[in-house]
XYZ file of C-alpha atoms in Angstrom:
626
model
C -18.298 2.076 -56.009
C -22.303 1.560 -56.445
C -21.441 -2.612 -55.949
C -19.412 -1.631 -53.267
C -22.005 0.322 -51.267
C -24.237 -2.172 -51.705
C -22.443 -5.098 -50.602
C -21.651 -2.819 -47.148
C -25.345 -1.394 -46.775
C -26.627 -5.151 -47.059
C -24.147 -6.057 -44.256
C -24.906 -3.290 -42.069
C -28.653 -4.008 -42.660
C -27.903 -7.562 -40.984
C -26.205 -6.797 -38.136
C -28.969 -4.307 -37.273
C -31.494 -7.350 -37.530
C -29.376 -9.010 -35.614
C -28.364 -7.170 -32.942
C -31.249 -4.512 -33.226
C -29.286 -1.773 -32.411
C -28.016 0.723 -35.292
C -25.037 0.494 -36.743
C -23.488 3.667 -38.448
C -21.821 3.184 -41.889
C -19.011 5.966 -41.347
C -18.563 5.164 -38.268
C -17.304 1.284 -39.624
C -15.685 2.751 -42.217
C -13.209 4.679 -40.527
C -12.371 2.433 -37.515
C -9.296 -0.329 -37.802
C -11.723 -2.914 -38.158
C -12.197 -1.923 -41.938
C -9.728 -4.167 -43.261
C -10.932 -3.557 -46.718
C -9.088 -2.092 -49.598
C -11.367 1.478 -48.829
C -9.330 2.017 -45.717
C -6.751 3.826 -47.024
C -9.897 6.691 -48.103
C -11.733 5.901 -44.580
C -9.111 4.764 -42.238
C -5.549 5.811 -43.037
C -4.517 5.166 -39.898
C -5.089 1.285 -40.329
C -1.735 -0.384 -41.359
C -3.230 -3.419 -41.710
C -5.848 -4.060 -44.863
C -6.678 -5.844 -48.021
C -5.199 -4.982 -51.814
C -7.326 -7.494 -53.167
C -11.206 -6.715 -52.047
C -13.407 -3.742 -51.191
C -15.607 -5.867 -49.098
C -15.690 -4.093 -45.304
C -18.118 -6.877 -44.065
C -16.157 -9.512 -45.184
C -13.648 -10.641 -42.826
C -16.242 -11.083 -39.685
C -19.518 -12.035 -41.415
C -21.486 -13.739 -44.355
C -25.097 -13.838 -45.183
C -24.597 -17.805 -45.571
C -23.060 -20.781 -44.132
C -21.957 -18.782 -41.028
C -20.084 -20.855 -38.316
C -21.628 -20.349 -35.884
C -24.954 -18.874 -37.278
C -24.748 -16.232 -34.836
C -23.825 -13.242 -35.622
C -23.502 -15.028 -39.256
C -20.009 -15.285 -38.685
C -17.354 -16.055 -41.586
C -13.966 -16.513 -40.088
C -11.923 -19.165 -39.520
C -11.826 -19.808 -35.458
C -8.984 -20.398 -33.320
C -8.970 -22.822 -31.095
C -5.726 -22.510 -28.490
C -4.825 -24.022 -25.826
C -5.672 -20.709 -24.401
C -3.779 -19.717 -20.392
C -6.813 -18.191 -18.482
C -6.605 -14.687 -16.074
C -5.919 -16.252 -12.707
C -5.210 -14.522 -9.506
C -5.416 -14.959 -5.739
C -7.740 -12.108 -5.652
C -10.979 -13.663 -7.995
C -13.728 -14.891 -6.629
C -14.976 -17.502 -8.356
C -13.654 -20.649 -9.308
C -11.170 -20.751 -12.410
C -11.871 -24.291 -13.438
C -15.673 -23.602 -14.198
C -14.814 -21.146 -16.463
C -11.523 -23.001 -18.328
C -11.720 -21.266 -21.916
C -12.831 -17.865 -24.160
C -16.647 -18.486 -25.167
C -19.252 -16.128 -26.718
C -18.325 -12.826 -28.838
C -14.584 -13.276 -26.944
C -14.094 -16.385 -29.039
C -14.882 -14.655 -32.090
C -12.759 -11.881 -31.234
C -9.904 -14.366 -30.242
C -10.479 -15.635 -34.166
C -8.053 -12.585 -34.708
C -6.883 -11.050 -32.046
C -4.909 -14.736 -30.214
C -2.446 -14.422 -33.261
C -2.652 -18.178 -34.499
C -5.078 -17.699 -37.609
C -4.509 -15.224 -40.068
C -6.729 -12.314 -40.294
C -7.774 -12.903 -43.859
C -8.827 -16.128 -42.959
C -12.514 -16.614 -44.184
C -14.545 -19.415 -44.499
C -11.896 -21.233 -46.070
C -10.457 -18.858 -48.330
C -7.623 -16.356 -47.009
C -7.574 -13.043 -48.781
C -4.054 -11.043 -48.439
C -3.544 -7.958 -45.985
C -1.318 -5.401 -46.037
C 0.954 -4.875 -42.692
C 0.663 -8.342 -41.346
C 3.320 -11.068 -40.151
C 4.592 -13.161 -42.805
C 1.961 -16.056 -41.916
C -1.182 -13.646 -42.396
C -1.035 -13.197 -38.401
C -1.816 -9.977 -36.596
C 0.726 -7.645 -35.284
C 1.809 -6.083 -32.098
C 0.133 -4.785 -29.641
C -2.873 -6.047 -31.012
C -2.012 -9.728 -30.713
C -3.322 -10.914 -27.454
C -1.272 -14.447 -27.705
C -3.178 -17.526 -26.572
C -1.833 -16.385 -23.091
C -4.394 -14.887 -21.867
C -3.473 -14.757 -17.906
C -1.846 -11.158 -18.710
C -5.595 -9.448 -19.854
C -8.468 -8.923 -18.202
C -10.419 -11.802 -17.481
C -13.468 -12.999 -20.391
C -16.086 -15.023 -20.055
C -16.379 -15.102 -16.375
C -19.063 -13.890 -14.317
C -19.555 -11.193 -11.862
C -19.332 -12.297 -8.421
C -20.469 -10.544 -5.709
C -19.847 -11.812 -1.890
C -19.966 -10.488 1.587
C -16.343 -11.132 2.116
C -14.488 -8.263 4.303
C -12.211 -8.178 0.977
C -14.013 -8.292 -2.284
C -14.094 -5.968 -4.705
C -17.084 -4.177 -4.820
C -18.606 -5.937 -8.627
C -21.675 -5.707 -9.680
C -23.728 -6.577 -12.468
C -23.920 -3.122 -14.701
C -27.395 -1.119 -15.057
C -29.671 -2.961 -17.671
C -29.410 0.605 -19.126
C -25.597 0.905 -19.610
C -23.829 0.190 -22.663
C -21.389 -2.281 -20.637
C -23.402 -5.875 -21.256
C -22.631 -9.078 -19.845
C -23.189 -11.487 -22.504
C -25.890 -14.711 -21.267
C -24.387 -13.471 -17.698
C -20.836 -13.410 -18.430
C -18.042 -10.949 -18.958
C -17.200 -10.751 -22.849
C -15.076 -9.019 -24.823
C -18.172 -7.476 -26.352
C -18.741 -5.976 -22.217
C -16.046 -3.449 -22.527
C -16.040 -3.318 -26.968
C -17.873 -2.677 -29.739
C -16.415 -3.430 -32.764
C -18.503 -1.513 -34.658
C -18.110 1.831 -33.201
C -15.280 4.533 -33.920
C -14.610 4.884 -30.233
C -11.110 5.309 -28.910
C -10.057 1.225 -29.029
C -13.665 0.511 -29.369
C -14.633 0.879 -26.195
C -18.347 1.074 -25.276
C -17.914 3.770 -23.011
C -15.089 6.445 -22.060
C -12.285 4.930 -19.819
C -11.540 8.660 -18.405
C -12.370 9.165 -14.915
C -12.888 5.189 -14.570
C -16.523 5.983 -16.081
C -16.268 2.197 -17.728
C -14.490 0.354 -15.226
C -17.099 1.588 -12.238
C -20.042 -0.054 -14.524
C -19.108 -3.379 -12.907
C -16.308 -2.443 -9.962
C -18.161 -0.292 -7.767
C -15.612 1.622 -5.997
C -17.520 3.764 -3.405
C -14.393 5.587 -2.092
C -12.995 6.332 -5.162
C -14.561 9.580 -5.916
C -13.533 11.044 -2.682
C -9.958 8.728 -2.386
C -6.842 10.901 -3.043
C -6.720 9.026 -6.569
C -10.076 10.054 -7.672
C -10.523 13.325 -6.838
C -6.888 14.661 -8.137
C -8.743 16.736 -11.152
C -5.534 19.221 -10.404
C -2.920 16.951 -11.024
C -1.420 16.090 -14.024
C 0.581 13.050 -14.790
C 2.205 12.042 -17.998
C 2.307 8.459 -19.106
C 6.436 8.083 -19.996
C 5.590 4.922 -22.402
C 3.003 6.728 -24.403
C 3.307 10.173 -23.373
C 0.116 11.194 -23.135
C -0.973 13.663 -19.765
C -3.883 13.156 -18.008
C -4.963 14.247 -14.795
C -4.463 11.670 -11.762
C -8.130 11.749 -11.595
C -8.707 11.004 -15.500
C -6.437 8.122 -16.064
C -7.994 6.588 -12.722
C -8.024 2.717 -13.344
C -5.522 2.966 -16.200
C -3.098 5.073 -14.340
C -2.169 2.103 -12.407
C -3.261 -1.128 -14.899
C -2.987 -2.562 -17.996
C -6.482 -4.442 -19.385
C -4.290 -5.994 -21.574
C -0.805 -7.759 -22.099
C -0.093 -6.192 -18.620
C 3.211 -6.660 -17.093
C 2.540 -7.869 -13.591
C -0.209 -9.323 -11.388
C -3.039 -8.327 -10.732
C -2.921 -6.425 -14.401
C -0.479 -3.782 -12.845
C 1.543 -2.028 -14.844
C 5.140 -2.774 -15.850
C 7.256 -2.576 -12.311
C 10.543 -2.263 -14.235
C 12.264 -5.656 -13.239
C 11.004 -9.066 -15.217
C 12.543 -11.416 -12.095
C 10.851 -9.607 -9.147
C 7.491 -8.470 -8.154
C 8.226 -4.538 -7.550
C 4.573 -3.259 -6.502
C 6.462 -0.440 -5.122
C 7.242 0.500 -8.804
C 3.757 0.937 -9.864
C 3.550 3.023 -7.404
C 6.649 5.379 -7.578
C 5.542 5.732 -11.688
C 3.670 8.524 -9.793
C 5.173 8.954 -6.480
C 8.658 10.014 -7.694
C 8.428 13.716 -7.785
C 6.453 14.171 -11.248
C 2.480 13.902 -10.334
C 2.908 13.431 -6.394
C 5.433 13.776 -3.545
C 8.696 11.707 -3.806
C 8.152 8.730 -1.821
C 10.524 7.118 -3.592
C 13.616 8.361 -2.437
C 12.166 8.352 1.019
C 12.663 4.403 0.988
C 16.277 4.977 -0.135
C 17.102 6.342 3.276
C 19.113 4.837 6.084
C 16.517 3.563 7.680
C 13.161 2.891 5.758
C 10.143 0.020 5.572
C 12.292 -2.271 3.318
C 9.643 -2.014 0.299
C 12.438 -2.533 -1.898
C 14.541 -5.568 0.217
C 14.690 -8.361 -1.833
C 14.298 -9.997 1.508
C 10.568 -8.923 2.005
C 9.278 -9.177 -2.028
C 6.009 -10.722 -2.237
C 2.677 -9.416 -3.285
C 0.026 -7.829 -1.361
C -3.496 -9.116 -2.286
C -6.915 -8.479 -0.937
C -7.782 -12.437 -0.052
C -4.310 -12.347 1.872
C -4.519 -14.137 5.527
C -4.724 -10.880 8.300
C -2.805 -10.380 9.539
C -0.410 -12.240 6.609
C 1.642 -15.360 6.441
C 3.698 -14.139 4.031
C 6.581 -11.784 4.936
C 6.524 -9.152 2.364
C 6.359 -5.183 2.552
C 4.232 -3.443 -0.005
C 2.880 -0.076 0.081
C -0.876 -1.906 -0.313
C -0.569 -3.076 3.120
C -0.569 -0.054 4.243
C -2.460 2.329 1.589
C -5.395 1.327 -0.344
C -5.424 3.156 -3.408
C -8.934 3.034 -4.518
C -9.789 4.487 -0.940
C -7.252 6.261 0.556
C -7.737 10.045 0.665
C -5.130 13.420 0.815
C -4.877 14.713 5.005
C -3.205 15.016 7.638
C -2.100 13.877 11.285
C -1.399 15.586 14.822
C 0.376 15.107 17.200
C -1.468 12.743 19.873
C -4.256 11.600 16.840
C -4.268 8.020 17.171
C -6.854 7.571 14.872
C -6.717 6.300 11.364
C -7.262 9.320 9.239
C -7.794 9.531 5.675
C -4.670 7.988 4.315
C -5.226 4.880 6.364
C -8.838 4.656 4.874
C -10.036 1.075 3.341
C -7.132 -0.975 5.386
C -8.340 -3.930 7.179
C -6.697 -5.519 10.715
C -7.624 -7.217 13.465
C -9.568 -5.298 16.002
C -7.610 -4.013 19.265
C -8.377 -0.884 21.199
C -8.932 0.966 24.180
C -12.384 -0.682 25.136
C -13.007 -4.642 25.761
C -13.391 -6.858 25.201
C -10.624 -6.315 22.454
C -7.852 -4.735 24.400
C -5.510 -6.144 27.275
C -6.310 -8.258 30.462
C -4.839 -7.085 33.944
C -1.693 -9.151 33.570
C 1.552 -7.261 32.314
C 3.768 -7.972 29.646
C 1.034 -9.985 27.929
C -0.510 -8.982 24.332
C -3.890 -7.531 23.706
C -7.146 -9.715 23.177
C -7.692 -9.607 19.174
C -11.138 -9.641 17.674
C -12.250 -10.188 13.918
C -11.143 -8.306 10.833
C -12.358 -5.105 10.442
C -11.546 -1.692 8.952
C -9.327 0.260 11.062
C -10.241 2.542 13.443
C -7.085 3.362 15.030
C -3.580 3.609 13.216
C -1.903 1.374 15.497
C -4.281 -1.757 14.122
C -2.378 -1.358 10.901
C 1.247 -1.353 12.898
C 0.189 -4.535 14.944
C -0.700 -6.070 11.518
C 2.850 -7.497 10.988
C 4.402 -5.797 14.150
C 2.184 -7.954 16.959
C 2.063 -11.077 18.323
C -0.632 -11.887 16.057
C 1.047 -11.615 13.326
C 3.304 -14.271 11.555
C 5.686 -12.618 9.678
C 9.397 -12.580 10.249
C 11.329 -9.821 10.591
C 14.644 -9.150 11.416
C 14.351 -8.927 15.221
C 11.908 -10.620 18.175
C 11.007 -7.296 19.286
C 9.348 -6.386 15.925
C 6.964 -8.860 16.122
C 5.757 -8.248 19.309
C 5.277 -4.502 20.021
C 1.531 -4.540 21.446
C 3.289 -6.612 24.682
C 5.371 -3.365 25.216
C 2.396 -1.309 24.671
C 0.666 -2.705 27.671
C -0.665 -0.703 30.493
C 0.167 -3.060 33.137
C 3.614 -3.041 32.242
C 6.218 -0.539 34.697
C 6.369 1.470 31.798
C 4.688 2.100 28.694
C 4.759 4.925 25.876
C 0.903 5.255 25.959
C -0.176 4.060 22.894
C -3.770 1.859 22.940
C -3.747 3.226 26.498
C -1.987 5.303 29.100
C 0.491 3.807 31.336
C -0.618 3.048 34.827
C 2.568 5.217 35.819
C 1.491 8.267 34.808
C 1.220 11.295 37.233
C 1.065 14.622 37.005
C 4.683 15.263 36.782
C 4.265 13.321 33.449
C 1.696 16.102 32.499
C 3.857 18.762 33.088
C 6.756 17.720 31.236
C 4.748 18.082 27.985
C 4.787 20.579 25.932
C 1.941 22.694 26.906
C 0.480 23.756 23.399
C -0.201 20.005 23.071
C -3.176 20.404 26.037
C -2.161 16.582 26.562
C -3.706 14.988 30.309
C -3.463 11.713 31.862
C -5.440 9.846 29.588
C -4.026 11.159 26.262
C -2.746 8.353 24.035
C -0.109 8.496 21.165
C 0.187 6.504 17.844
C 2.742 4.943 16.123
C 3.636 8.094 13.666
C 4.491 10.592 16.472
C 7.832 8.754 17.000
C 8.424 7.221 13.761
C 8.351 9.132 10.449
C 9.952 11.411 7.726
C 13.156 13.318 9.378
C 12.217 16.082 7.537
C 10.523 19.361 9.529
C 9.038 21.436 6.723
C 5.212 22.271 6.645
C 4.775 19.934 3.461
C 6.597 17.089 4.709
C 5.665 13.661 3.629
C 4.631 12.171 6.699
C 4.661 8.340 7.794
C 7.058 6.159 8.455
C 8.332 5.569 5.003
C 12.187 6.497 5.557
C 14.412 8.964 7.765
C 18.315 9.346 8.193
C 17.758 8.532 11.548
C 18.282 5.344 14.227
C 15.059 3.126 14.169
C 12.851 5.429 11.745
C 12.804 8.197 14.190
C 11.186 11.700 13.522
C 13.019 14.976 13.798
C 12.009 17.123 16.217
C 14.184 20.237 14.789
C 15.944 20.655 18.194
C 19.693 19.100 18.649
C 21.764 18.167 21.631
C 24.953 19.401 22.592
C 26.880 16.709 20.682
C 24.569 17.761 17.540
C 22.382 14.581 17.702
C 18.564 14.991 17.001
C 16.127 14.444 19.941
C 12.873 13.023 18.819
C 11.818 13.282 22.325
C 11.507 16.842 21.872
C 8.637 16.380 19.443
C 6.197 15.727 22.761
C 8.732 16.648 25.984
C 9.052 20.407 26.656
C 12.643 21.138 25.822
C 12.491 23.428 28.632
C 11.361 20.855 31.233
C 14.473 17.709 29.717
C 16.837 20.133 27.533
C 19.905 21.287 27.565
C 19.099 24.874 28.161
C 16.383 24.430 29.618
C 14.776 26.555 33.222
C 11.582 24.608 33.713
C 13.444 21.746 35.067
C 11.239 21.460 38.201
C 8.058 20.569 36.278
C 9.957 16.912 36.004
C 9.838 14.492 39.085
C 13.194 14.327 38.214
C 14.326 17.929 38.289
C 18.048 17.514 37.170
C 17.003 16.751 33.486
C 18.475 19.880 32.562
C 21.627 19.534 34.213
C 24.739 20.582 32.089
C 26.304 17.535 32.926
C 23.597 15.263 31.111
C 24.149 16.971 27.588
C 27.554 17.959 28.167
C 28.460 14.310 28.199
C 30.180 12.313 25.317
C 28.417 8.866 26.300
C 29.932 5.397 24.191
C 26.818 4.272 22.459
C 25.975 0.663 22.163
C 25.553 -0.674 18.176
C 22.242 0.611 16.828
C 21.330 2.918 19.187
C 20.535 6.442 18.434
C 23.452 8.786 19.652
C 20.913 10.890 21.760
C 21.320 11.248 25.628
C 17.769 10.442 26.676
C 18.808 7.111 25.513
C 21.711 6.776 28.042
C 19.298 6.049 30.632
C 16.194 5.359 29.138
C 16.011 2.853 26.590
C 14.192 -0.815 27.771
C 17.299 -2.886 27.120
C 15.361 -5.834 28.987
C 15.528 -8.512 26.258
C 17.962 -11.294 26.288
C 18.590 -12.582 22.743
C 21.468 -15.051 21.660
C 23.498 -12.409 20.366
C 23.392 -9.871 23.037
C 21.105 -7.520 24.217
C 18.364 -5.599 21.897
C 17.054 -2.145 22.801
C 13.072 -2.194 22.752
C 13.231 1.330 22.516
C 10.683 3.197 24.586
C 7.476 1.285 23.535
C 7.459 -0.665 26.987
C 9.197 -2.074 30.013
C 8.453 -4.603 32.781
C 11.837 -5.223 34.385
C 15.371 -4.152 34.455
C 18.658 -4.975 32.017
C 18.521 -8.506 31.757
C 22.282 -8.138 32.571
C 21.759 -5.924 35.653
C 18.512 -6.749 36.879
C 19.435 -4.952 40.574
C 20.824 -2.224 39.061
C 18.304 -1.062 36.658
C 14.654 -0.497 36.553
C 11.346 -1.078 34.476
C 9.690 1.692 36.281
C 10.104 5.052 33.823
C 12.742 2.792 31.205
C 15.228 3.608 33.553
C 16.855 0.127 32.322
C 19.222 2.234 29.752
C 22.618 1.439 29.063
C 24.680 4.315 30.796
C 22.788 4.196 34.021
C 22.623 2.348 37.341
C 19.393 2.747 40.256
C 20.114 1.347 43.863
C 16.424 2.364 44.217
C 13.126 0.156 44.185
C 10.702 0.310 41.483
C 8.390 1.264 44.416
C 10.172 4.087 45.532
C 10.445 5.188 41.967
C 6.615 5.813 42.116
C 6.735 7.095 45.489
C 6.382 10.713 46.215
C 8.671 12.192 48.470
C 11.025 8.687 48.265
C 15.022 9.103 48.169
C 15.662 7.598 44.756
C 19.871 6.985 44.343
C 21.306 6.706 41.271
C 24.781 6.447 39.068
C 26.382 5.872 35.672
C 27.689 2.615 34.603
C 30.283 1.474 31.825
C 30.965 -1.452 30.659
C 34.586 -2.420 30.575
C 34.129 -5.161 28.508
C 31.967 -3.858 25.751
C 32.849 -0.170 25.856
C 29.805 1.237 25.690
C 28.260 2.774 28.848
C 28.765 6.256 30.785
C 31.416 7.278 33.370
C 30.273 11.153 33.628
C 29.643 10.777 37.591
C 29.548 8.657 40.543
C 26.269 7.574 42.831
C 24.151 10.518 43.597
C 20.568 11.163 45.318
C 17.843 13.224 45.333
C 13.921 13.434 46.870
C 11.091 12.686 44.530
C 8.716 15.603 44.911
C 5.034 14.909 46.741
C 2.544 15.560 44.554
């Protein structure tokens, strides 16, 4: 025991010249890396050490013929091929850095799984608990593919780029070190200390991870500051709050399933970010999102169709046609709020996403021409929630998706057009008539504008609903206003337009330009719908079915309208979307702006595709003067 103690004390007493820091006896002693025969007494947790030698020192250093001479090293090194971390996300250039060097190397001598662990200096002493070849075991055993750990021996690069994480180099004072500038295994580990996996500094809260990614949301993001929210891991089961496991909540530092070192997704043949996600966001730490994208009508997250992985260096808007919930949320940054109706600013959820600049004000925002998109300037954080819709749903986007009219919302959305819903700006239609038919807790005027998310959304009405347009039972991702028609069908409308003003019951009917709104006949109807259109009866004659395409005609919904049905253009009208499907105008879109015109109007069915109205014949009435 005496010879024992020596040999150890003379080791320690190295190191500490070596390194000149101190180096605790016990605290060696009773961490995994005393493969010695002691660690049974010291360690018992170690299933891996020697029945042959008491020597703790042994296996990593000698006091001669070290190779190399620093840190007097003794054994046997690996030497690959090793697979490097790669990812479209780094920022420096893989090829300069092409294999493990420093203390990683050393560390590798073990930990890649090619050279046994009693492997010294040409001699290989037997250990307890490892493969039959003297090999470390699982999870321990890195491989020599390293593209599934966190990258080593790289540096930390820090660039102005819109995107990059925020790295930096960490405090000379902190106990995180690059190694002769570089990121080492030695950054994060100590191998020496009796820390939980050797780590240099707690991983809780992301207190080691922050040394070198600066986060500056995080604290504040929803992530970060959920210290009341408890999550248990199902692989390990350990709980944590949301706010503790932080970083390692969503990654893996090591043998990590997916890119980016995300955690495992669930499916070894697709890229499911959605699942990292939903480990959470299922009902057991946070709100069930999950089952929100199993409805009707959702963003296909899960579509085979539109896999494909969201990274920061991404083209934006992006080539690739993919859905992740990254596009829209960032998680480092995005923080817990909430939305009103008529808020088209991006609040705290929407916090950290990046777009292309459009607005209100120019010179980023629409010429005088109708029917045309907006002007787009640079990349920038969002300021308005539309910027993150127009991402993938504008003309400057590239990505396909399963109609024309997706990809080109913002030329519906333009002011100049006959009609517009009013989002980015107010229609030039708009008159006080308009006003009056909202509902007057909303305080809305003529130059109130409306985002994306007052029209599409959860269908569900309780206080706590999840909100966004993650999934709803109903046609085209529509909200639920709470209020039904006569046939029992959900109008969204109702969300904004005074149910008393356009209902079925309604007695405020002459606050409309149109004061017949409320007319029994226009709810008592049973209308034939067209495919894909929502079985409400605003939609009968309001509806922008103006688009051509090869097979048939597509309802734009109510975003914009510049013309008539394609199919009818003398019949129907741009002018207030009265180009819907059940409907015929004899009038001008002039007189429909005109007050005091005679505006004459009708139903219309369609014989040959059975879908239309036939509730009553051609009718007039006097626009009021206002």
């Amino acid at each position: 025991m005496i010879r024992r103690s020596i040999r150890y004390i003379g080791c320690i007493s190295l190191i500490t010249l070596l390194f000149g820091v101190q180096v605790k006896a016990s605290n060696i002693l009773a961490t995994k890396h005393n493969l010695s025969s002691s660690a049974p007494i010291y360690a018992p947790e170690n299933t891996i050490y020697s029945d042959t030698t008491d020597e703790v020192c042994v296996f990593c250093h000698t006091p001669h013929n070290a190779n190399p001479a620093t840190p007097l090293w003794n054994h046997d090194l690996a030497t690959g091929p090793y697979t490097m971390y790669n990812s479209r996300s780094i920022n420096y250039n893989p090829a300069d850095y092409p294999v493990p060097t420093g203390s990683s190397k050393l560390c590798l001598s073990c930990h890649d799984g090619t050279v046994a662990v009693g492997a010294v200096n040409g001699s290989v002493y037997n250990l307890v608990g490892t493969n039959p070849d003297g090999t470390i075991t699982n999870p321990t055993n890195l491989t020599t593919d390293l593209a599934d750990d966190h990258p080593i021996s790289i540096p930390v690069v820090q660039t102005a780029e819109l995107w990059a994480p925020e790295q930096v180099d960490p405090n000379t004072t902190s106990p995180v070190r690059l190694e002769n500038g570089l990121v080492q295994c030695s950054s994060c580990h100590d191998p020496h200390c009796n820390n939980d996996n050797f780590l240099v500094l707690t991983a809780d809260y992301g207190t080691l991870c922050k040394e070198c990614h600066h986060q500056n949301g995080w604290d504040q993001s929803a992530h970060g500051a959920a210290t009341g929210v408890s999550w248990t891991d199902p692989d390990t089961n350990v709980t944590k709050t949301v706010a503790q496991w932080a970083c390692l909540g969503c990654h893996d530092m090591h043998r990590a399933s997916e890119q980016e070192l995300l955690q495992d997704d669930g499916d070894p043949n697709r890229t499911l970010l959605e699942e990292v996600c939903f480990r959470c966001h299922n009902g057991t730490a946070a709100p069930d999102i999950r089952d929100e994208f199993y409805k009707t009508y959702s963003h296909p997250v899960q579509d085979p169709s539109y896999d494909g992985v969201h990274y920061p260096t991404e083209p934006n808007p992006p080539e690739e046609t993919h859905i992740e919930c990254t596009d829209c949320h960032d998680p480092h940054y995005g923080e817990s709020g909430s939305r009103v109706l008529g808020d088209d600013t991006a609040g705290g959820m929407l916090k950290g996403i990046y777009a292309p600049q459009v607005g209100p004000n120019a010179p980023y925002t629409y010429s005088d021409t109708p029917w045309t998109p907006p002007n787009y300037g640079p990349v920038h954080e969002i300021t308005y929630e539309y910027e993150l819709c127009l991402k993938c749903h504008g003309t400057v986007s590239s990505m396909q998706l399963s109609n024309d009219h997706k990809e080109e919302i913002d030329v519906y959305f333009n002011p100049n057009n006959l009609a517009t819903h009013g989002c980015i700006l107010p229609g030039k239609n708009r008159n006080p008539y308009t006003v009056s038919g909202f509902r007057e807790e909303l305080g809305w005027d003529l130059n109130t504008t409306i985002a994306c998310c007052d029209c599409h959304g959860n269908d569900d009405t309780s206080a706590d609903r999840i909100t966004g347009p993650h999934g709803s039972e109903n046609h085209w991702l529509l909200r639920e206003s709470g209020i039904v028609d006569n046939n029992g069908n959900s109008v969204v409308c109702y969300l904004c337009h005074d149910e008393e003003v356009y209902g079925k019951n309604g007695t405020e009917g002459s606050r409309s330009a149109f004061p017949y709104h409320t007319k029994g006949g226009h709810w008592n109807q049973q209308p034939d719908y067209p495919p894909g259109v929502p079985e409400v009866g605003c939609f009968v004659c309001h509806g922008d079915f103006s688009r051509q395409l090869t097979d048939g005609y597509t309802a734009g919904g109510l975003h914009g309208a510049n013309s008539g049905r394609a199919d009818r253009p003398e019949t129907t009208r741009g002018t207030h979307f009265l180009n819907g499907f059940g409907i015929e105008i004899f009038s001008s879109e002039q007189d429909l702006i005109t007050p005091g015109a005679t505006i004459s109007c009708g139903d219309y069915y369609d014989e040959s595709s059975g879908y239309g109205c036939s509730k009553h014949s051609t009718t007039s009435y006097t626009r009021p003067i206002y």
